[in-house]
Coordinates of C-alpha atoms in Angstrom, one line a residue:
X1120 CA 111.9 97.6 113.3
X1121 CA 114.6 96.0 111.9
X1122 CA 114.5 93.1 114.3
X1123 CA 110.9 92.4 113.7
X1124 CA 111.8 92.0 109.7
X1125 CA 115.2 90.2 110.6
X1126 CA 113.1 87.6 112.6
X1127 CA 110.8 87.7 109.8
X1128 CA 113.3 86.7 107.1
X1129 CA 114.7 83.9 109.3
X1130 CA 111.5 82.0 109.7
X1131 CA 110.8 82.0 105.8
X1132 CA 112.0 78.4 105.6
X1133 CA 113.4 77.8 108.8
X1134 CA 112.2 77.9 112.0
X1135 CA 115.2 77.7 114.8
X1136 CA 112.9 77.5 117.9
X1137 CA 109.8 76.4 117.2
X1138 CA 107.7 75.1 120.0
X1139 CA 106.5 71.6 119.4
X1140 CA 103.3 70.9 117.3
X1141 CA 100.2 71.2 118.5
X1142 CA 97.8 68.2 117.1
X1143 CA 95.5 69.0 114.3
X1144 CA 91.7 70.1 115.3
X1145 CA 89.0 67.6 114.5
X1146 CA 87.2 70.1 112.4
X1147 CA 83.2 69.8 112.3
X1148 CA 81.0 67.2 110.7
X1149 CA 78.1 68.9 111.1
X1150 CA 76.4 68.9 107.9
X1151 CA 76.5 71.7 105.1
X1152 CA 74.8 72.8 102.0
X1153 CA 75.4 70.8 98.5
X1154 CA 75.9 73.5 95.8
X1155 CA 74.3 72.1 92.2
X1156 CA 77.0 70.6 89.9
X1157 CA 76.0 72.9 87.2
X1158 CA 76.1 76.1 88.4
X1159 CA 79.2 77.6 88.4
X1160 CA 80.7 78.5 91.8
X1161 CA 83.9 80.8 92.7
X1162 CA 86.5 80.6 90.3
X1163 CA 84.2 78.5 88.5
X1164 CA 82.5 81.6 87.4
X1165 CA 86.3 82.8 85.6
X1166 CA 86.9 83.0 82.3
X1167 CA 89.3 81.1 81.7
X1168 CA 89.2 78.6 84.4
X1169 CA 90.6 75.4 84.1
X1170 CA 90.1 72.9 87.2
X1171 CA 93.4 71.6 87.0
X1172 CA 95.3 74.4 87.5
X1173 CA 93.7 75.1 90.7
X1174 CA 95.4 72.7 93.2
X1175 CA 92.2 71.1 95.4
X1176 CA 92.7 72.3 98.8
X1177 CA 90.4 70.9 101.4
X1178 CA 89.1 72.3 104.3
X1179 CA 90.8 70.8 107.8
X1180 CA 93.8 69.2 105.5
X1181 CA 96.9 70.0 107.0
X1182 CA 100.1 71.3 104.8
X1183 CA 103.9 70.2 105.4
X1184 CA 102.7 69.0 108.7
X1185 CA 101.6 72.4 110.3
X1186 CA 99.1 74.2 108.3
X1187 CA 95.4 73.1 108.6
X1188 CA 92.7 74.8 107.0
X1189 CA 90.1 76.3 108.1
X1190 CA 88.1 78.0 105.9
X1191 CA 88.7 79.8 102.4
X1192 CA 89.3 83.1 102.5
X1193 CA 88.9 84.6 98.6
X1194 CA 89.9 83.5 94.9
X1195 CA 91.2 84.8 91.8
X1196 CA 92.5 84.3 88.2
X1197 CA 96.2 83.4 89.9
X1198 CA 95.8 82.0 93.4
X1199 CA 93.2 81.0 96.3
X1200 CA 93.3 82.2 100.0
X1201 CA 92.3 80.1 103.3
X1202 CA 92.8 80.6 107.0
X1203 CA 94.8 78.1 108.5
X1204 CA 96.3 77.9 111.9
X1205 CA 100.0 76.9 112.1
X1206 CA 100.0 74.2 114.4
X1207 CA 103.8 75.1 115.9
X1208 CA 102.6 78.2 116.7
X1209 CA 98.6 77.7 117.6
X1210 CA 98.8 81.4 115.2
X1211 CA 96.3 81.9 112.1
X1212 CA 98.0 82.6 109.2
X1213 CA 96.7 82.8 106.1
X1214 CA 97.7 80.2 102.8
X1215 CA 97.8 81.6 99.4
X1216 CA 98.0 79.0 97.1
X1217 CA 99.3 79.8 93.2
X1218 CA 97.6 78.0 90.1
X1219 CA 99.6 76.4 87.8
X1220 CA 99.4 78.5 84.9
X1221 CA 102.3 79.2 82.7
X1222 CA 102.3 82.6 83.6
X1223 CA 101.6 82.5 86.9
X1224 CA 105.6 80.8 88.2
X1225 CA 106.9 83.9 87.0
X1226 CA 105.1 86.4 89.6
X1227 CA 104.8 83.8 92.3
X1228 CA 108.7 83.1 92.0
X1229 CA 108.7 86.8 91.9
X1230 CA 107.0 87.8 95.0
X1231 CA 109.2 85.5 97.1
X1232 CA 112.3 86.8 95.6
X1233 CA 111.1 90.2 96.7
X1234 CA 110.1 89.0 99.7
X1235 CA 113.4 87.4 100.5
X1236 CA 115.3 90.7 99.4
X1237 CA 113.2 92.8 101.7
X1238 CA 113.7 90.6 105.0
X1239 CA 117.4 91.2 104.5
X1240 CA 117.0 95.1 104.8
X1241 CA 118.2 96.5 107.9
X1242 CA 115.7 99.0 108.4
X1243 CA 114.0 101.7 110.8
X1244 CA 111.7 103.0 108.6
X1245 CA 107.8 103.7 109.4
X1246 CA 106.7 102.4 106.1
X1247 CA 108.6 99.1 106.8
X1248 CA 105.4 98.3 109.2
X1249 CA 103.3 99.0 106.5
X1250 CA 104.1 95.9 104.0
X1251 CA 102.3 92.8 104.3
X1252 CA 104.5 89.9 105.9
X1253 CA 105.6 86.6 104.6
X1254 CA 106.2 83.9 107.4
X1255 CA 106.9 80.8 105.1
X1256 CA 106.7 79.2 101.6
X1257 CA 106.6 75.7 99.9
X1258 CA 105.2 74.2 96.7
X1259 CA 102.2 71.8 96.1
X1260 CA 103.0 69.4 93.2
X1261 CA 99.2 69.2 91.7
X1262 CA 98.3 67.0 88.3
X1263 CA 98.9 70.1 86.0
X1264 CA 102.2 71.4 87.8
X1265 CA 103.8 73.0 90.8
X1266 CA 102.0 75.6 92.8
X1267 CA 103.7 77.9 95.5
X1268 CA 102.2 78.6 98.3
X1269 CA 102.7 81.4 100.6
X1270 CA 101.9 81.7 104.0
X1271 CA 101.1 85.8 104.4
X1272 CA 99.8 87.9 107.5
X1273 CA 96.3 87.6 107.9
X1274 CA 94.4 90.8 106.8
X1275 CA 90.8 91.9 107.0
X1276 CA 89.7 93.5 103.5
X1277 CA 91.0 95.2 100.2
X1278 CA 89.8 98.5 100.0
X1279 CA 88.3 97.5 96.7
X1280 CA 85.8 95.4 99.0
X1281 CA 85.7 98.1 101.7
X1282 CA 84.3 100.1 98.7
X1283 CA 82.4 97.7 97.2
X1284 CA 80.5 97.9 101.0
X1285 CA 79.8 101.3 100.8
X1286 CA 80.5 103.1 97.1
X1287 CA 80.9 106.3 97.9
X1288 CA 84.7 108.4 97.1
X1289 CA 86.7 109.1 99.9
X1290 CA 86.1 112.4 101.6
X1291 CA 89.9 114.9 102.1
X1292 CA 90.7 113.7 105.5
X1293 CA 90.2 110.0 104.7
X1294 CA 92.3 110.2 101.2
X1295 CA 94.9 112.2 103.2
X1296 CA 95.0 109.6 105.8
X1297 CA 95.3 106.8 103.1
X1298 CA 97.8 108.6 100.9
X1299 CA 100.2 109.4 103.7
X1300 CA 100.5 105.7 104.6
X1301 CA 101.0 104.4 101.2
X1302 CA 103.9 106.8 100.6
X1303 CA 105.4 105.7 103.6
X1304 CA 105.3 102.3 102.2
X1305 CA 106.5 103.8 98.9
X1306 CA 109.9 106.0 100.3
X1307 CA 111.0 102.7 102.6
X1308 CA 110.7 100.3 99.3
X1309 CA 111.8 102.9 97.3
X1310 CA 115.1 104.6 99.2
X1311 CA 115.9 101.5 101.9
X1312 CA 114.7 98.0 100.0
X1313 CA 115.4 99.2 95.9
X1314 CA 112.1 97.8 95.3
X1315 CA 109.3 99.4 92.3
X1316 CA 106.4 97.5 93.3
X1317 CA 104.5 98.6 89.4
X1318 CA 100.9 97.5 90.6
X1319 CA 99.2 99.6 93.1
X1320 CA 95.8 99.4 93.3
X1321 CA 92.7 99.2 95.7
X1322 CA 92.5 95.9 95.5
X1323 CA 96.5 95.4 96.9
X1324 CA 95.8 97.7 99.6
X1325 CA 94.4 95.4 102.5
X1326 CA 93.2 96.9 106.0
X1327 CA 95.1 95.7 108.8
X1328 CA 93.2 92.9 111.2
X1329 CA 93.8 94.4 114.6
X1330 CA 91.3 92.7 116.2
X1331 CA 92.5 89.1 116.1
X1332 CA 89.4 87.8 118.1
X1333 CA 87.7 87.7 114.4
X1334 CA 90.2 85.1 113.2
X1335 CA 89.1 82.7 115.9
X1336 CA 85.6 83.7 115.6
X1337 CA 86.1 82.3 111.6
X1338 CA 87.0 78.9 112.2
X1339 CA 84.3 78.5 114.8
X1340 CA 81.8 79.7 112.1
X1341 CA 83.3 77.5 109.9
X1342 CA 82.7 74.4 112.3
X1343 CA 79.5 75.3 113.2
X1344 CA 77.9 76.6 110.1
X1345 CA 80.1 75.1 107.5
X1346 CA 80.8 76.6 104.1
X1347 CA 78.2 75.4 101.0
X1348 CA 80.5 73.6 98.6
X1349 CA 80.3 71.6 95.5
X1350 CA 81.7 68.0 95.4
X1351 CA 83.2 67.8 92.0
X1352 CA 84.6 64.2 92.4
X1353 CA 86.4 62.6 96.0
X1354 CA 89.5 64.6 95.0
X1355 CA 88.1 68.3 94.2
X1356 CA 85.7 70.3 96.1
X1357 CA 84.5 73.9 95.0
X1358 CA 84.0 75.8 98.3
X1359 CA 82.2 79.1 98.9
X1360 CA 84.6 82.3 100.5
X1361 CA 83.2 83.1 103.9
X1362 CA 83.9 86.6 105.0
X1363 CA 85.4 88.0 108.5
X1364 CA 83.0 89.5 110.8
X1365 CA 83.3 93.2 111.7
X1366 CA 85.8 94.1 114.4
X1367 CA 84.3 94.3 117.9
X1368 CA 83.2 98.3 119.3
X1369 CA 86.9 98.5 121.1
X1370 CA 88.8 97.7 117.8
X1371 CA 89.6 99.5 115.0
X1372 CA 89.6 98.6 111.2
X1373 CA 93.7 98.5 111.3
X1374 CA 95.8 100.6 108.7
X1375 CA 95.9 100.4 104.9
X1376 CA 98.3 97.9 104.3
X1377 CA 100.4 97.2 100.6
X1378 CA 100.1 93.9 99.5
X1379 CA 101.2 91.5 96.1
X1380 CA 104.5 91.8 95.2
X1381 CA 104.0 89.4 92.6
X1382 CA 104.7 92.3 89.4
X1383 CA 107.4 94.6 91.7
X1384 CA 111.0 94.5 90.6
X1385 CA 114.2 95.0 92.1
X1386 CA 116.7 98.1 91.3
X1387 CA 116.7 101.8 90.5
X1388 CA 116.1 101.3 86.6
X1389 CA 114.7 98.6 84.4
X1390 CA 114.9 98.1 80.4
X1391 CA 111.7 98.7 78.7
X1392 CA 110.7 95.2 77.9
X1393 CA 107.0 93.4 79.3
X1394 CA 104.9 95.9 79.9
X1395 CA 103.4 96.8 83.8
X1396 CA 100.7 98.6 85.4
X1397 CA 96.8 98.2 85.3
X1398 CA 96.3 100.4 81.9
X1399 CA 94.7 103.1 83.4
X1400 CA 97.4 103.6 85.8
X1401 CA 100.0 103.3 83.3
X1402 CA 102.5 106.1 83.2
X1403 CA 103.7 107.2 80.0
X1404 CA 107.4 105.6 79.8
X1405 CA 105.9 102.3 80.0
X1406 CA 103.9 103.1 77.2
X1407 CA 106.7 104.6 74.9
X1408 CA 108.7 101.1 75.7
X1409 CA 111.0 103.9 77.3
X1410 CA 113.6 102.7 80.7
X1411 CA 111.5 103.0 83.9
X1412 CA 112.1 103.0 87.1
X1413 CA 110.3 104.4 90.6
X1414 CA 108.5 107.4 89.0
X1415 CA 106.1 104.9 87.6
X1416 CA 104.7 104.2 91.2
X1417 CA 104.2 108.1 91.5
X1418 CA 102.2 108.3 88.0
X1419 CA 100.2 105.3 89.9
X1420 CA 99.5 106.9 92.7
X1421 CA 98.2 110.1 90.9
X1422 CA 95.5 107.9 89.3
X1423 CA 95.0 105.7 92.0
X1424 CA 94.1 109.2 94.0
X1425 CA 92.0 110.2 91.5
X1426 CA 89.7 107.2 91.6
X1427 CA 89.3 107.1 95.1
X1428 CA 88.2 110.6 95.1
X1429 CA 86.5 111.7 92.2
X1430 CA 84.5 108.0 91.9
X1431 CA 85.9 107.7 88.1
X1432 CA 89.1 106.8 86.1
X1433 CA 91.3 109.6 85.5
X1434 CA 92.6 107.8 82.6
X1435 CA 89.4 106.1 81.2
X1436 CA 88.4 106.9 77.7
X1437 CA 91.6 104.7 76.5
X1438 CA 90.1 101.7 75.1
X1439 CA 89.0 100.7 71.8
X1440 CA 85.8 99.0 70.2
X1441 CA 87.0 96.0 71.0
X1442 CA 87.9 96.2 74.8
X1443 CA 91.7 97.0 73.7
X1444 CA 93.9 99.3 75.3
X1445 CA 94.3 102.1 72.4
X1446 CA 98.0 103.8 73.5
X1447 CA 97.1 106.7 70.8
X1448 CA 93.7 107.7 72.9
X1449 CA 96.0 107.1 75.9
X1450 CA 98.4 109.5 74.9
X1451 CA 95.7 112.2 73.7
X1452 CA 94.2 112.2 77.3
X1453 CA 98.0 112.6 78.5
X1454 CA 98.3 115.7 76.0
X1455 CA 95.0 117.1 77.2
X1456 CA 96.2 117.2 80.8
X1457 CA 100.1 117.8 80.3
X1458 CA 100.5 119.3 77.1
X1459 CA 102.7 117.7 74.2
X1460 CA 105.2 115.0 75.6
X1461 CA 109.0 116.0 75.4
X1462 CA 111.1 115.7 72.8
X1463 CA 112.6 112.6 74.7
X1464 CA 109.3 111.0 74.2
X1465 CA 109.4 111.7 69.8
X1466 CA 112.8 110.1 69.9
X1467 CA 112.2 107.1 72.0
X1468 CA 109.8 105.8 69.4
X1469 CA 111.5 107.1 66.3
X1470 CA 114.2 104.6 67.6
X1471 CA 112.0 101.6 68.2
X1472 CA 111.5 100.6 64.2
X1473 CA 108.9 97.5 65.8
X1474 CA 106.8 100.5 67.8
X1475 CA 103.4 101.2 68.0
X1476 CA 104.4 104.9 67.8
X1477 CA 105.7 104.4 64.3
X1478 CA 102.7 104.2 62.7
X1479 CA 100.3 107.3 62.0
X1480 CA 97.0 107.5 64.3
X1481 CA 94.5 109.8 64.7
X1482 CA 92.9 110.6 67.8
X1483 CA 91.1 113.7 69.1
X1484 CA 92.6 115.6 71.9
X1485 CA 89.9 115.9 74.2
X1486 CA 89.0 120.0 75.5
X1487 CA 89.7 119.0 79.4
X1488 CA 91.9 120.0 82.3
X1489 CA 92.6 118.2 85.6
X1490 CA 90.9 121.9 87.0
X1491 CA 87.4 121.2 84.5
X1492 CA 87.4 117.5 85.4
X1493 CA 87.1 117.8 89.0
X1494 CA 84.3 118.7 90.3
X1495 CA 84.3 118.1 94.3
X1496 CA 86.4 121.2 95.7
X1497 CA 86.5 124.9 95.3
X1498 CA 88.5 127.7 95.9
X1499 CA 92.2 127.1 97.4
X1500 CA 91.5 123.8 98.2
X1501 CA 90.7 122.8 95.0
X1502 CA 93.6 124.9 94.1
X1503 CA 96.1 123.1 96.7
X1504 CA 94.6 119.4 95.0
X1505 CA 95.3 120.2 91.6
X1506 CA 98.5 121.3 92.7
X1507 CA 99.3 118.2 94.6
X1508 CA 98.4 116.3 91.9
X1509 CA 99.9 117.7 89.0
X1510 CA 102.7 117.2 90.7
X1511 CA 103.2 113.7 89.8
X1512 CA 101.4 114.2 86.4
X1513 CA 105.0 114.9 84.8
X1514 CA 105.9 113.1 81.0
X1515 CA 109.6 113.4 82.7
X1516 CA 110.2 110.8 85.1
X1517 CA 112.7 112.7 86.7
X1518 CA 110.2 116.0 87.0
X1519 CA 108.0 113.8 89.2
X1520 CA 107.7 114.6 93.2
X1521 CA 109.3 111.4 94.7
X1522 CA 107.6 109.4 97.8
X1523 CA 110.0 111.6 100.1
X1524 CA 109.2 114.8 98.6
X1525 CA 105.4 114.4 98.6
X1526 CA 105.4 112.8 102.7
X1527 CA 106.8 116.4 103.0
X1528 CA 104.4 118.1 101.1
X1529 CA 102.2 121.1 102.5
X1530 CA 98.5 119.1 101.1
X1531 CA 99.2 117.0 104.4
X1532 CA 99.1 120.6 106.5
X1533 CA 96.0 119.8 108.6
X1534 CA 97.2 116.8 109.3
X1535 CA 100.3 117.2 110.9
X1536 CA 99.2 117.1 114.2
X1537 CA 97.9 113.3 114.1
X1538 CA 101.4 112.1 112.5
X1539 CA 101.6 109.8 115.4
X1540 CA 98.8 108.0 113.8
X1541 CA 101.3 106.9 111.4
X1542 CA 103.9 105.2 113.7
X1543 CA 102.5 101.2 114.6
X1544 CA 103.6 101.5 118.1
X1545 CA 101.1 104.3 119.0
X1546 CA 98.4 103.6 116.6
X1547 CA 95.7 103.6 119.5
X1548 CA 93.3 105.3 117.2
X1549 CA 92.2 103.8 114.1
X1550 CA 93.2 105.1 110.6
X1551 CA 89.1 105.6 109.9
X1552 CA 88.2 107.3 113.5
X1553 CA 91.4 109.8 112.7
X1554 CA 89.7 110.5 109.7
X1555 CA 86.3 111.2 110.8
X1556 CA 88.2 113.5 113.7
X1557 CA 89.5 115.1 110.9
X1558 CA 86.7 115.6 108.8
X1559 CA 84.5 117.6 111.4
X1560 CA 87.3 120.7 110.2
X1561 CA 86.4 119.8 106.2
X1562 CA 85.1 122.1 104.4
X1563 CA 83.2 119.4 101.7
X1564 CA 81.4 121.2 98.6
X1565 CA 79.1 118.9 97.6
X1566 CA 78.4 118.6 93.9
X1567 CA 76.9 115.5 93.6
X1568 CA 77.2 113.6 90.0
X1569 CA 77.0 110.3 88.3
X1570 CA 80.1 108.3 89.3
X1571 CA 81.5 105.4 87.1
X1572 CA 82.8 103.6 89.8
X1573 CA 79.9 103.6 92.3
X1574 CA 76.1 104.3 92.5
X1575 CA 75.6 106.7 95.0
X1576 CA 77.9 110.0 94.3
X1577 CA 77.9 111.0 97.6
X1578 CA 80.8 111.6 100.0
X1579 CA 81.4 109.3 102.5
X1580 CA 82.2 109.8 105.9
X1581 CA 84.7 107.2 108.2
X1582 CA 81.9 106.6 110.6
X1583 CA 79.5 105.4 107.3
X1584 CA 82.6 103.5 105.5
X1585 CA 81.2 99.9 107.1
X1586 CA 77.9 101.8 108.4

């Protein structure tokens, strides 16, 4: 493993034996639907979109002389994605290109320092395999400012879209199956690469493309049926994302992959300063303005659990009138679950004059438990989650089960005998067919209930997750 990340931090900017270029594809002029001018397309449709701070990729325009692209892959508030295929290598990559927001330097630069640090570690580890690679970077100079650009692994789907496909909550087997990879991920950043990566969430966690016949198959689409677009002016065009097609009977859906290292940091221990973490995955030190380090992944894992189990927030009643994050409803919820914080928590904000925590708030400590709240299990099952879970609900830091300590936990019992699953070289079966094996031995109580995250409450099954 560690040659396959050496070989991957040599080729970030330079490429010692690369086979000569092959010539750039005469991409299709068949022709393709005009989108209307005034109706808002993509990241047209964002907030606070500005056009020049999205540099104006076009499709079949090549990049520092190797990257042509062939189709655009997804947008956001910080970056697009297109396929493109690295004419050195006759490989599809894929480009992720940074806007030029003020902002938005910071976590690009960021994410290629990490990056960077994690190609230099000499590794064995499992969860190694499980991080999403970098092959190269560069900058665009656009008219509002510089963009990076990163050319990443391709990947299929965020499990946010994998969900979005199918809303139901993941049953045991299929959580299990998820969790167990992501910690893997977690104890090699964690214990071999010094890296807190601070934003885990569904839509960072990307399924593996293992059947690489689909990234052909989309730039043939793309020739023959060619995106609908909107021609702002001859320098900007506004296309529409095209999606991959399902993988082919004989190939799987590939393994849950941790992406966007844009907001992780590097060491044991930071300062309290900018605060990280979606809010509802925030653990309480970041809130007290308290030093953090790798515990806040665990917190963020708890939550992140919780929602792709139970359907809802654990963490959701935080917010005020206004759309605010209220840190004194936070904190009540925190109470509710944990009990009072430590006395380390009192004096942390005593000692912050400027804090929040100064002042005197009100808020109503809800009558809940983790036990009340969940609703799916019974019996020692539900015993052995709350268990599980609680133990990475801890105000301490310190008191919180580490990535290690949880991969060796005794929730993962019934799955022990498909560890192999886990290791890239023998992953013959796919991470959703383990699960459905898995899940003919589930016990699942069904109690079905309005969910805030998805429309249909009930429990979904591997076979159904693209069914």
């Amino acid at each position: 493993m560690a040659g396959r990340f050496s070989a991957w931090g040599s080729s970030l900017r330079q490429r010692l034996s690369s086979p000569s270029p092959s010539s750039s594809r005469r991409l299709s002029k068949i022709s393709y639907t005009t989108l209307p001018l005034d109706t808002p397309v993509e990241e047209e449709t964002l907030a606070y979109y500005k056009p020049e701070h999205y540099y104006p990729i076009k499709i079949g325009d090549v990049y520092e002389t190797r990257y042509q692209v062939t189709g655009k892959l997804g947008y956001g508030a910080y970056s697009t994605s297109w396929l493109c295929r690295d004419l050195q290598s006759d490989q599809y990559e894929v480009l992720k290109v940074s806007t030029s927001l003020p902002s938005v330097p910071t976590a690009s630069g960021r994410e290629l320092k990490i990056y960077e640090h994690l190609a230099r570690v000499n590794s064995t580890h499992p969860g190694q395999a499980l991080i999403r690679e970098l092959y190269d970077s560069f900058d665009l100079h656009g008219p509002a400012g510089k963009h990076r650009c990163l050319v990443l692994q391709p990947m299929h789907m965020t499990l946010l879209e994998m969900m979005g496909l199918n809303p139901k909550p993941f049953n045991l087997p299929l959580l299990k199956m998820t969790v167990k990879r992501l910690l893997l991920a977690l104890d090699f950043l964690h214990t071999e690469a010094n890296v807190i990566h601070t934003d885990i969430k569904t839509d960072n966690l990307m399924l593996s493309l293992e059947d690489e016949g689909m990234l052909a198959d989309f730039a043939t689409a793309e020739a023959e049926d060619p995106s609908p677009r909107k021609q702002i002016d001859q320098s900007r065009v506004i296309y529409q994302s095209r999606r991959f097609r399902r993988p082919s009977a004989c190939k799987s859906y590939g393994r849950p992959i941790l992406c966007d290292f844009g907001e992780a940091r590097i060491g044991t221990q930071q300062e309290s300063g900018p605060f990280v973490q979606p809010h509802i995955f925030r653990a309480p030190e970041i809130i007290f303005e308290m030093p953090w380090g790798s515990a806040v992944n665990t917190w963020n894992l708890a939550c992140l659990i919780w929602d792709l189990f139970e359907g809802e927030h654990l963490f959701e009643d935080i917010f005020d009138a206004k759309g605010g994050h209220d840190p004194f409803r936070h904190l009540a919820r925190m109470v509710a679950l944990m009990g009072p914080p430590p006395e380390e928590f009192h004096s942390a904000a005593v000692k912050r004059p400027n804090s929040a925590w100064v002042a005197h708030e009100e808020a109503v400590v809800p009558m809940i438990s983790l036990g009340s709240l969940e609703k799916r299990l019974a019996g020692e099952e539900k015993a052995e989650f709350i268990r599980f879970m609680m133990s990475m609900l801890k105000w301490l830091p310190e008191e919180r089960k580490t990535a290690k300590q949880l991969l060796e936990d005794p929730w993962y019992s019934d799955i022990h005998a498909w560890l192999y699953l886990l290791s890239p070289a023998t992953d013959k079966i796919s991470w959703l067919s383990a699960s459905l094996v898995l899940s003919i031995r589930a016990v699942i109580i069904q109690a079905p209930r309005k969910s805030k995250l998805a429309t249909d409450r009930g429990y979904i099954k591997a076979s159904e997750v693209y069914g």
